[in-house]
Tab-separated table of C-alpha atoms and ligand atoms in Angstrom:
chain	number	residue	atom	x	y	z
A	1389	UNK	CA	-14.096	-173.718	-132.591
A	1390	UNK	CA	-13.070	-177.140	-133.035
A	1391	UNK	CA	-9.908	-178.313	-130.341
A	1392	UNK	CA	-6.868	-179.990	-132.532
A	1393	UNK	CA	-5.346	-183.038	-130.801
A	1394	UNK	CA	-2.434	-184.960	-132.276
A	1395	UNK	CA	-2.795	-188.568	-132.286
A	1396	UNK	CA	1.258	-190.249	-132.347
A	1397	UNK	CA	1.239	-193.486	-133.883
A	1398	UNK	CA	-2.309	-192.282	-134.683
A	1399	UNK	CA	-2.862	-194.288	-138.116
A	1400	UNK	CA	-2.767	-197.813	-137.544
A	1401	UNK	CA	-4.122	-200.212	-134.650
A	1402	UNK	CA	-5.097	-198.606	-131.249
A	1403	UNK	CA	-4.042	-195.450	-132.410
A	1404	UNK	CA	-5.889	-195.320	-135.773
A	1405	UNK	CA	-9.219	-195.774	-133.672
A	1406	UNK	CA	-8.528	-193.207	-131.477
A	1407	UNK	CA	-8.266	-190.608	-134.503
A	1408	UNK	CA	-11.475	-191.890	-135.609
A	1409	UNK	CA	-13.212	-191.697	-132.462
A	1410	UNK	CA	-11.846	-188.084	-131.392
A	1411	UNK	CA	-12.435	-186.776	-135.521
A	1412	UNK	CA	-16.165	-188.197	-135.070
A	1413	UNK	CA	-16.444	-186.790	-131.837
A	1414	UNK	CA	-15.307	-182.988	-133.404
A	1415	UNK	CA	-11.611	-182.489	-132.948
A	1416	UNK	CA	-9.321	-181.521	-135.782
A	1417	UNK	CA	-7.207	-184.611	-135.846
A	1418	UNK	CA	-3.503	-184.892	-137.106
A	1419	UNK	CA	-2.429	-188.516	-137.169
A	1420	UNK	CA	1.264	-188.848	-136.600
A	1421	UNK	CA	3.015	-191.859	-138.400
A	1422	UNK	CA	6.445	-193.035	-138.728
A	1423	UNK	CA	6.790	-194.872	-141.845
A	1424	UNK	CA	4.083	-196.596	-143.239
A	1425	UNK	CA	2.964	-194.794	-145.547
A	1426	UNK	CA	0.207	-196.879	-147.198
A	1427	UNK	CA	-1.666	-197.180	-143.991
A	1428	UNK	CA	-1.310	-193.496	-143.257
A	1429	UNK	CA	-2.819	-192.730	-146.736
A	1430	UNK	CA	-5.698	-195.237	-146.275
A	1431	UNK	CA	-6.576	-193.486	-142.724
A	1432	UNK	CA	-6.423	-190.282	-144.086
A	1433	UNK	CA	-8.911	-191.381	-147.055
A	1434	UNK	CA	-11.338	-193.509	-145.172
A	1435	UNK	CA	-11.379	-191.479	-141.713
A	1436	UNK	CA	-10.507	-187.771	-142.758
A	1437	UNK	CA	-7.704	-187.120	-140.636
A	1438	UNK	CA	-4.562	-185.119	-141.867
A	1439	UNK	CA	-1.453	-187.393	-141.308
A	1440	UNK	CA	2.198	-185.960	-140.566
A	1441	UNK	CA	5.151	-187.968	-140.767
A	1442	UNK	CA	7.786	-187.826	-138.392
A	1443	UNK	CA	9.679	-189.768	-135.981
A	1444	UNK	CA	8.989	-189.280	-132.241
A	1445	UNK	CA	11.714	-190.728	-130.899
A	1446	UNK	CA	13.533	-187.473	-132.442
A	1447	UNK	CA	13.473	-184.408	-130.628
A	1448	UNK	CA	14.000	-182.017	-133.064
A	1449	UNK	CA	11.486	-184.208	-135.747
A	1450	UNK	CA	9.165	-183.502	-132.637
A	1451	UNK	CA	9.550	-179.941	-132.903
A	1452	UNK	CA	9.100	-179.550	-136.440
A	1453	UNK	CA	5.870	-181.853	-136.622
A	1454	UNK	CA	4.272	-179.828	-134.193
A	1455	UNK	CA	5.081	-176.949	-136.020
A	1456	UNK	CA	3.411	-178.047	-138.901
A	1457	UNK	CA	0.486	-179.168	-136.970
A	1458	UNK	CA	0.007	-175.909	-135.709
A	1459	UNK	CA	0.457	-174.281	-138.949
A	1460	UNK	CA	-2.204	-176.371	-140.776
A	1461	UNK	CA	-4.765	-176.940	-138.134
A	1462	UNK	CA	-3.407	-174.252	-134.832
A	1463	UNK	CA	-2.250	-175.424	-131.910
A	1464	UNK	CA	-2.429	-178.851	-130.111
A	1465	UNK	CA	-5.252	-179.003	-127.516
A	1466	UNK	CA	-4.788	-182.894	-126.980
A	1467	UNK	CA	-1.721	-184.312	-127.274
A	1468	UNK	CA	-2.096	-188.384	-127.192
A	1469	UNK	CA	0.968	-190.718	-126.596
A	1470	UNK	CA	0.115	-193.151	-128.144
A	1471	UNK	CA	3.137	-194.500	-130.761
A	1472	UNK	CA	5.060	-197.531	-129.411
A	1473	UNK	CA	7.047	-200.426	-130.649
A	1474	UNK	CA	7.806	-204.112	-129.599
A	1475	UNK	CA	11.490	-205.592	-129.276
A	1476	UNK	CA	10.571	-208.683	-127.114
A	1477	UNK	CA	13.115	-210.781	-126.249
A	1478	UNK	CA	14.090	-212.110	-122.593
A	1479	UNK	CA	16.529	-210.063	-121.488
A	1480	UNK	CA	19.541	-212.606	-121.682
A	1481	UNK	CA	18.997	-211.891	-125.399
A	1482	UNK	CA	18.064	-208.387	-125.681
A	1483	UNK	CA	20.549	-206.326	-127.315
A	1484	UNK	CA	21.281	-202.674	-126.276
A	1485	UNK	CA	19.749	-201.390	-129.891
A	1486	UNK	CA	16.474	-203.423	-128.996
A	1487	UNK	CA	16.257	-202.163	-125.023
A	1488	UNK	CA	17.504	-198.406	-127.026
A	1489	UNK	CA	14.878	-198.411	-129.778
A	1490	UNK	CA	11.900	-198.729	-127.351
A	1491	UNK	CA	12.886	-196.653	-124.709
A	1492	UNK	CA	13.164	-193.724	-127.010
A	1493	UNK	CA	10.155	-194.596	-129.167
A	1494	UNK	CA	7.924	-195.573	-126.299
A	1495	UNK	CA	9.220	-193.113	-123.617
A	1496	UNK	CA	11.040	-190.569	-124.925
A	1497	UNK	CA	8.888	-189.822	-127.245
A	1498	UNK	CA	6.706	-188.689	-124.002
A	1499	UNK	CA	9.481	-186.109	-123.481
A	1500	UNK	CA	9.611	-185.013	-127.064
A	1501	UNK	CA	6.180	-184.166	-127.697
A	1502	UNK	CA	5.260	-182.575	-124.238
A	1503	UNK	CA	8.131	-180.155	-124.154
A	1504	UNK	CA	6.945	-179.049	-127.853
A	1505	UNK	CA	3.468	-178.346	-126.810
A	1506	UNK	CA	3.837	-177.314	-123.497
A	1507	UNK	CA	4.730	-173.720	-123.560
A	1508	UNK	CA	1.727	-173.514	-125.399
A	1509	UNK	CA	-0.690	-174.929	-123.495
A	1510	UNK	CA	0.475	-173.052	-120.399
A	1511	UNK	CA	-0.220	-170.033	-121.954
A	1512	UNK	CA	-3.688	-171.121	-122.981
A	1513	UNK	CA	-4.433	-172.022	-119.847
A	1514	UNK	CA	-5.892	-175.543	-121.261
A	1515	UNK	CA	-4.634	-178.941	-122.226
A	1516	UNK	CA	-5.234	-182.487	-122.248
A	1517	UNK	CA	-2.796	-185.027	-122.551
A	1518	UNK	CA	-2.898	-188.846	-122.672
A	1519	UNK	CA	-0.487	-191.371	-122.054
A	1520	UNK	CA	-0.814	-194.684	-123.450
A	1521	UNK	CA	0.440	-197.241	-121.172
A	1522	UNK	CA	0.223	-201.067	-121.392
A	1523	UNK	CA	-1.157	-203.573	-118.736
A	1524	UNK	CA	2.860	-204.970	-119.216
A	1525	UNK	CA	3.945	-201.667	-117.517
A	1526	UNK	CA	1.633	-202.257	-114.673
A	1527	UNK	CA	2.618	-206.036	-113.996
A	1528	UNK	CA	6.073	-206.371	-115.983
A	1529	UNK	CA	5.500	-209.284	-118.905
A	1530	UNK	CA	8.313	-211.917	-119.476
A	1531	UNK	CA	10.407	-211.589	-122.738
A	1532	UNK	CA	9.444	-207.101	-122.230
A	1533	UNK	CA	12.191	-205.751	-119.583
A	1534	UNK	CA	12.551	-202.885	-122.245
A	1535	UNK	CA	8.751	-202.316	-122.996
A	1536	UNK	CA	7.549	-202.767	-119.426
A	1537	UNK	CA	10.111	-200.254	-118.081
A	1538	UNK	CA	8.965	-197.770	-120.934
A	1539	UNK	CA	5.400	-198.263	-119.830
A	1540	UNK	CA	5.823	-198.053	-116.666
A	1541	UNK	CA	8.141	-194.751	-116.693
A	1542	UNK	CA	4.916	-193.444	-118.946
A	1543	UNK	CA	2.901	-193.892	-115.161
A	1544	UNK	CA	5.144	-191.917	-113.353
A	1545	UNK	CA	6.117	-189.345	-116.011
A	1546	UNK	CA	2.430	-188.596	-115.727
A	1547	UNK	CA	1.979	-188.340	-112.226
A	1548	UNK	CA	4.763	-185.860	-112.246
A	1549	UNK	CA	3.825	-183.914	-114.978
A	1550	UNK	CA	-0.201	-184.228	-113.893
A	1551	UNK	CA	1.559	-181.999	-110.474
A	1552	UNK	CA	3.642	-179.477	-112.832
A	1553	UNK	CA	0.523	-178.276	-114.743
A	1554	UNK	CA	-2.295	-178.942	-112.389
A	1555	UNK	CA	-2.832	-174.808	-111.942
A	1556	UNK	CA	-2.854	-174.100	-115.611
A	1557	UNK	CA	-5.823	-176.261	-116.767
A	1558	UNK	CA	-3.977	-179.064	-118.555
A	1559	UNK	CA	-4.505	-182.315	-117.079
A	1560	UNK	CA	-2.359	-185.384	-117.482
A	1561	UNK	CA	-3.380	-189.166	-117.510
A	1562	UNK	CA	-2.529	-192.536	-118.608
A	1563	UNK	CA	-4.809	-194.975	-120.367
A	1564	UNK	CA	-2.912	-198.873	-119.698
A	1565	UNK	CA	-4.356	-201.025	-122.495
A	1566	UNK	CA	-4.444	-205.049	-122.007
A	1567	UNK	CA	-3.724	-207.142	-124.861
A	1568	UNK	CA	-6.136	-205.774	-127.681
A	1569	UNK	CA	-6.800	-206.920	-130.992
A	1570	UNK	CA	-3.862	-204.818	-133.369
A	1571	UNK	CA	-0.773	-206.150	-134.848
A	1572	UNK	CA	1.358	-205.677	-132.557
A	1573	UNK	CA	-0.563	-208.247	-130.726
A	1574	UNK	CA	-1.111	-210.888	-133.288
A	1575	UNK	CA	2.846	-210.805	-133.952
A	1576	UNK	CA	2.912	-212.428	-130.383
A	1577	UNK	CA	3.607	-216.545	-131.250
A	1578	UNK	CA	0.316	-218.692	-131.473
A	1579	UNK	CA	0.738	-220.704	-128.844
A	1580	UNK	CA	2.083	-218.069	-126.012
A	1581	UNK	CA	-1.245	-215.619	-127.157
A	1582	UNK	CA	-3.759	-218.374	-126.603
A	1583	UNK	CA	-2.499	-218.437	-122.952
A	1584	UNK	CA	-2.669	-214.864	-121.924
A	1585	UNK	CA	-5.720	-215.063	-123.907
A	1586	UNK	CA	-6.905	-218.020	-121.491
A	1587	UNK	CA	-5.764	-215.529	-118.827
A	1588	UNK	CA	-8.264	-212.754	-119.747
A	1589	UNK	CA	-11.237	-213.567	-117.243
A	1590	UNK	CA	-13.634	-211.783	-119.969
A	1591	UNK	CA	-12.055	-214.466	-122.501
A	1592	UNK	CA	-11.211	-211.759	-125.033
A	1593	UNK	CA	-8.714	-209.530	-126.041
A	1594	UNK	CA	-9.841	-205.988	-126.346
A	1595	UNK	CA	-11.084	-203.841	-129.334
A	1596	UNK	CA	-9.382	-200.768	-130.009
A	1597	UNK	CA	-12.440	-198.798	-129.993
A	1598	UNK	CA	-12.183	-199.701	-126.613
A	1599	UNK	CA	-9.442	-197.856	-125.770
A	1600	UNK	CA	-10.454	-194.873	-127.806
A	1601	UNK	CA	-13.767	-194.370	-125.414
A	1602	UNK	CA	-11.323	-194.143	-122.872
A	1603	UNK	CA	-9.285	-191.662	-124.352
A	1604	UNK	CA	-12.129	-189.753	-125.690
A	1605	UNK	CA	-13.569	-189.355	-122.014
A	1606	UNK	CA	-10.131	-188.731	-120.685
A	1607	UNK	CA	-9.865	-185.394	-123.261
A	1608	UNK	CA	-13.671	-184.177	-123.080
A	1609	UNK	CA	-15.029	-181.714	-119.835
A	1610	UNK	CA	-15.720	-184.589	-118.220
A	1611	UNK	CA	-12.899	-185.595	-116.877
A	1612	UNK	CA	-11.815	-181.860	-116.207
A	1613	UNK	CA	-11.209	-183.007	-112.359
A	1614	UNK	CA	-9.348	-185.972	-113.251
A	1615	UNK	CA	-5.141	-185.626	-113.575
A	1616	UNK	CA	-2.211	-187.924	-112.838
A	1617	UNK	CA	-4.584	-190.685	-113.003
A	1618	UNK	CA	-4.299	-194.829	-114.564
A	1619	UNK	CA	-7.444	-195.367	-116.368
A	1620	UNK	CA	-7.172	-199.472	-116.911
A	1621	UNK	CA	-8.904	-201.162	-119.568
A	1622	UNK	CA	-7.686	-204.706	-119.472
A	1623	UNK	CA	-10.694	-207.197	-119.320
A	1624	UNK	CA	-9.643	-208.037	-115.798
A	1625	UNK	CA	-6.834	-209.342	-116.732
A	1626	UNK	CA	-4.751	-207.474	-114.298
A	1627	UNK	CA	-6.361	-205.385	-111.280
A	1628	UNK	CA	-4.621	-202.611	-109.270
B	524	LIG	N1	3.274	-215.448	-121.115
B	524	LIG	C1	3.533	-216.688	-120.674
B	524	LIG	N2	4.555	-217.431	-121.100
B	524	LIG	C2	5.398	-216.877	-121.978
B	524	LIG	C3	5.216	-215.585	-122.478
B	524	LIG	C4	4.096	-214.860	-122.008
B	524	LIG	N3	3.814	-213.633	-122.465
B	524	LIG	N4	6.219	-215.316	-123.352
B	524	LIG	C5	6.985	-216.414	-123.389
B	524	LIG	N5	6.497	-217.360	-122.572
B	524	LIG	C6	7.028	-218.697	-122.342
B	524	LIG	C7	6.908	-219.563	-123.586
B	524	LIG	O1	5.615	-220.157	-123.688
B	524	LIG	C8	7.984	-220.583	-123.345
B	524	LIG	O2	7.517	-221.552	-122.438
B	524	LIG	P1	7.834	-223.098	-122.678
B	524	LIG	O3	9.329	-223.192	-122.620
B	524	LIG	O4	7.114	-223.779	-121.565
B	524	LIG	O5	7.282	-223.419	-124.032
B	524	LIG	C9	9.078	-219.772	-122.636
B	524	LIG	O6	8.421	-218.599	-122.124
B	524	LIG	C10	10.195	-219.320	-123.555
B	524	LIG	O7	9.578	-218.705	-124.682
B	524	LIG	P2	10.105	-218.973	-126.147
B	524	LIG	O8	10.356	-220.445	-126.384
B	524	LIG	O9	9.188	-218.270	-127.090
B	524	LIG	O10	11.537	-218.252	-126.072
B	524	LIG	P3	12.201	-217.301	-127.109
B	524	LIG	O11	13.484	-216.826	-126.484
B	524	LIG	O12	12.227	-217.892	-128.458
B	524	LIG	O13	11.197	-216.039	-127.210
B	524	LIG	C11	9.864	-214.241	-126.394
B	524	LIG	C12	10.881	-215.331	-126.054
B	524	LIG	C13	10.480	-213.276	-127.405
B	524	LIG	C14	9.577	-213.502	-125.113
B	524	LIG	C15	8.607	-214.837	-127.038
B	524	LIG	O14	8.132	-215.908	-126.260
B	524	LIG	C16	7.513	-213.811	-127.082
B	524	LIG	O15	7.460	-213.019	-128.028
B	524	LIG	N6	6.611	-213.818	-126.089
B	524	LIG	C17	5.538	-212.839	-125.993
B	524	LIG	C18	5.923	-211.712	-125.083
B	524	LIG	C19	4.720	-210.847	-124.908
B	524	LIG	O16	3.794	-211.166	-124.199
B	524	LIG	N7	4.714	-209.671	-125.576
B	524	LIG	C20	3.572	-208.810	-125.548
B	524	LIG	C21	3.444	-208.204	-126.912
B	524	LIG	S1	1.901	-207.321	-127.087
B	524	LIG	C22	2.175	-205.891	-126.320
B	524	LIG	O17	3.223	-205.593	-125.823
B	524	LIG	C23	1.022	-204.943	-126.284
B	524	LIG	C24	0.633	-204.658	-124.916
B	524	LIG	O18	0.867	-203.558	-124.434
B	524	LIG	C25	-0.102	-205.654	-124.130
């Protein structure tokens, strides 16, 4: 029988190729959005995912989408973290709604979705869930103090959760992205992205099919042996 994984953020940029990748490779995919409801509808149409609206920085929205996942499609097999925002600003101008807004959609959200599924898994005695991370929470990134603290608390919420659930067959990992080719990326100013870009020692930002291999290995058997792990995809941009 076909596993269901839930995709967060799963209809637009990295996360929309991840849905396609893991729906061609045989899961059931829901594609979680928060608002955009003309991309969701495209993805649905063109890749054959279902979509389900909700917000993950919301606990209790958390709770409900998963019950509705699990009512249309059964329980989540793969849960991928993978919805996050941007409020860049250096931190002598970051307000507290900017540093609030992407701690709870880029970390909390972590939180949210893994306590709804848990309990679930554990009793299954399998699971596979997937942080996404970003190069900026490995190295910190000027003008990001609230981003690159969310992405980096996404590394260690994943090495402590990879320990919790090592004995019951779910493992736990983090994929850490460089700068890829999305929107969130081209909203960066012109001049600032042909720097990093100059930066890149493959001289490219990534594709988000990229990412999606990695995530795709990361939830098939063979990575069965692999938890509380950073799988980097960055061009060599940064190394660790
Ligand atoms: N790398 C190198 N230099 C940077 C930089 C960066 N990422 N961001 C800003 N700077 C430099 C600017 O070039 C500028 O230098 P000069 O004074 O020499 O021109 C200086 O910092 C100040 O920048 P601004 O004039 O733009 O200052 P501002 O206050 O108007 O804006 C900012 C600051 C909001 C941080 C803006 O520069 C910005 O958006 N920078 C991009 C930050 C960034 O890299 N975000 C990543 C988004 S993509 C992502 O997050 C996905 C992922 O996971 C990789």
């Amino acid at each position: 029988m076909s596993k269901v994984a839930l995709v967060t953020g799963g209809t637009r940029g990295i996360g929309r190729a991840i849905s396609e990748r893991l729906s061609r490779d045989g899961y059931k995919v829901a594609a979680n959005y928060a608002g955009n409801d003309d991309a969701a509808q495209k993805c649905a149409a063109e890749i054959g995912v279902d979509v389900f609206k909700f917000d993950v920085g919301d606990y209790d929205a958390c709770a409900e989408g998963i019950a509705a996942i699990t009512e249309k499609l059964g329980p989540v097999d793969v849960l991928v973290n993978n919805a996050g925002i941007t409020r860049d600003a250096m931190l002598h101008k970051m307000t507290r709604e900017m540093w609030d807004d992407v701690i709870r959609v880029d970390l909390t959200s972590a939180f949210n979705l893994c306590h709804a599924v848990i309990e679930s898994m554990r009793e299954r005695n399998f699971g596979r869930i997937i942080n996404i991370s970003s190069i900026n929470g490995q190295k910190g990134q000027m003008g990001q103090v609230n981003y690159s603290a969310a992405k980096a608390g996404l590394i260690g919420f994943t090495k402590a959760l990879a320990q919790e659930t090592a004995r019951k067959g779910i493992t736990v990992n983090t994929v850490c992205p460089g700068y890829v080719d999305t929107d969130m990326v081209a909203a960066v100013p012109e001049k600032v992205l042909n720097g990093i870009i100059a930066g890149i020692p493959m001289g490219r930002l990534g594709k988000a099919e990229e990412i999606a291999g990695c995530v795709a290995f990361l939830a098939s058997d063979d990575a069965a042996f692999m938890t509380g792990s950073t799988l980097t995809a960055n061009g060599a941009q940064y190394i660790t």
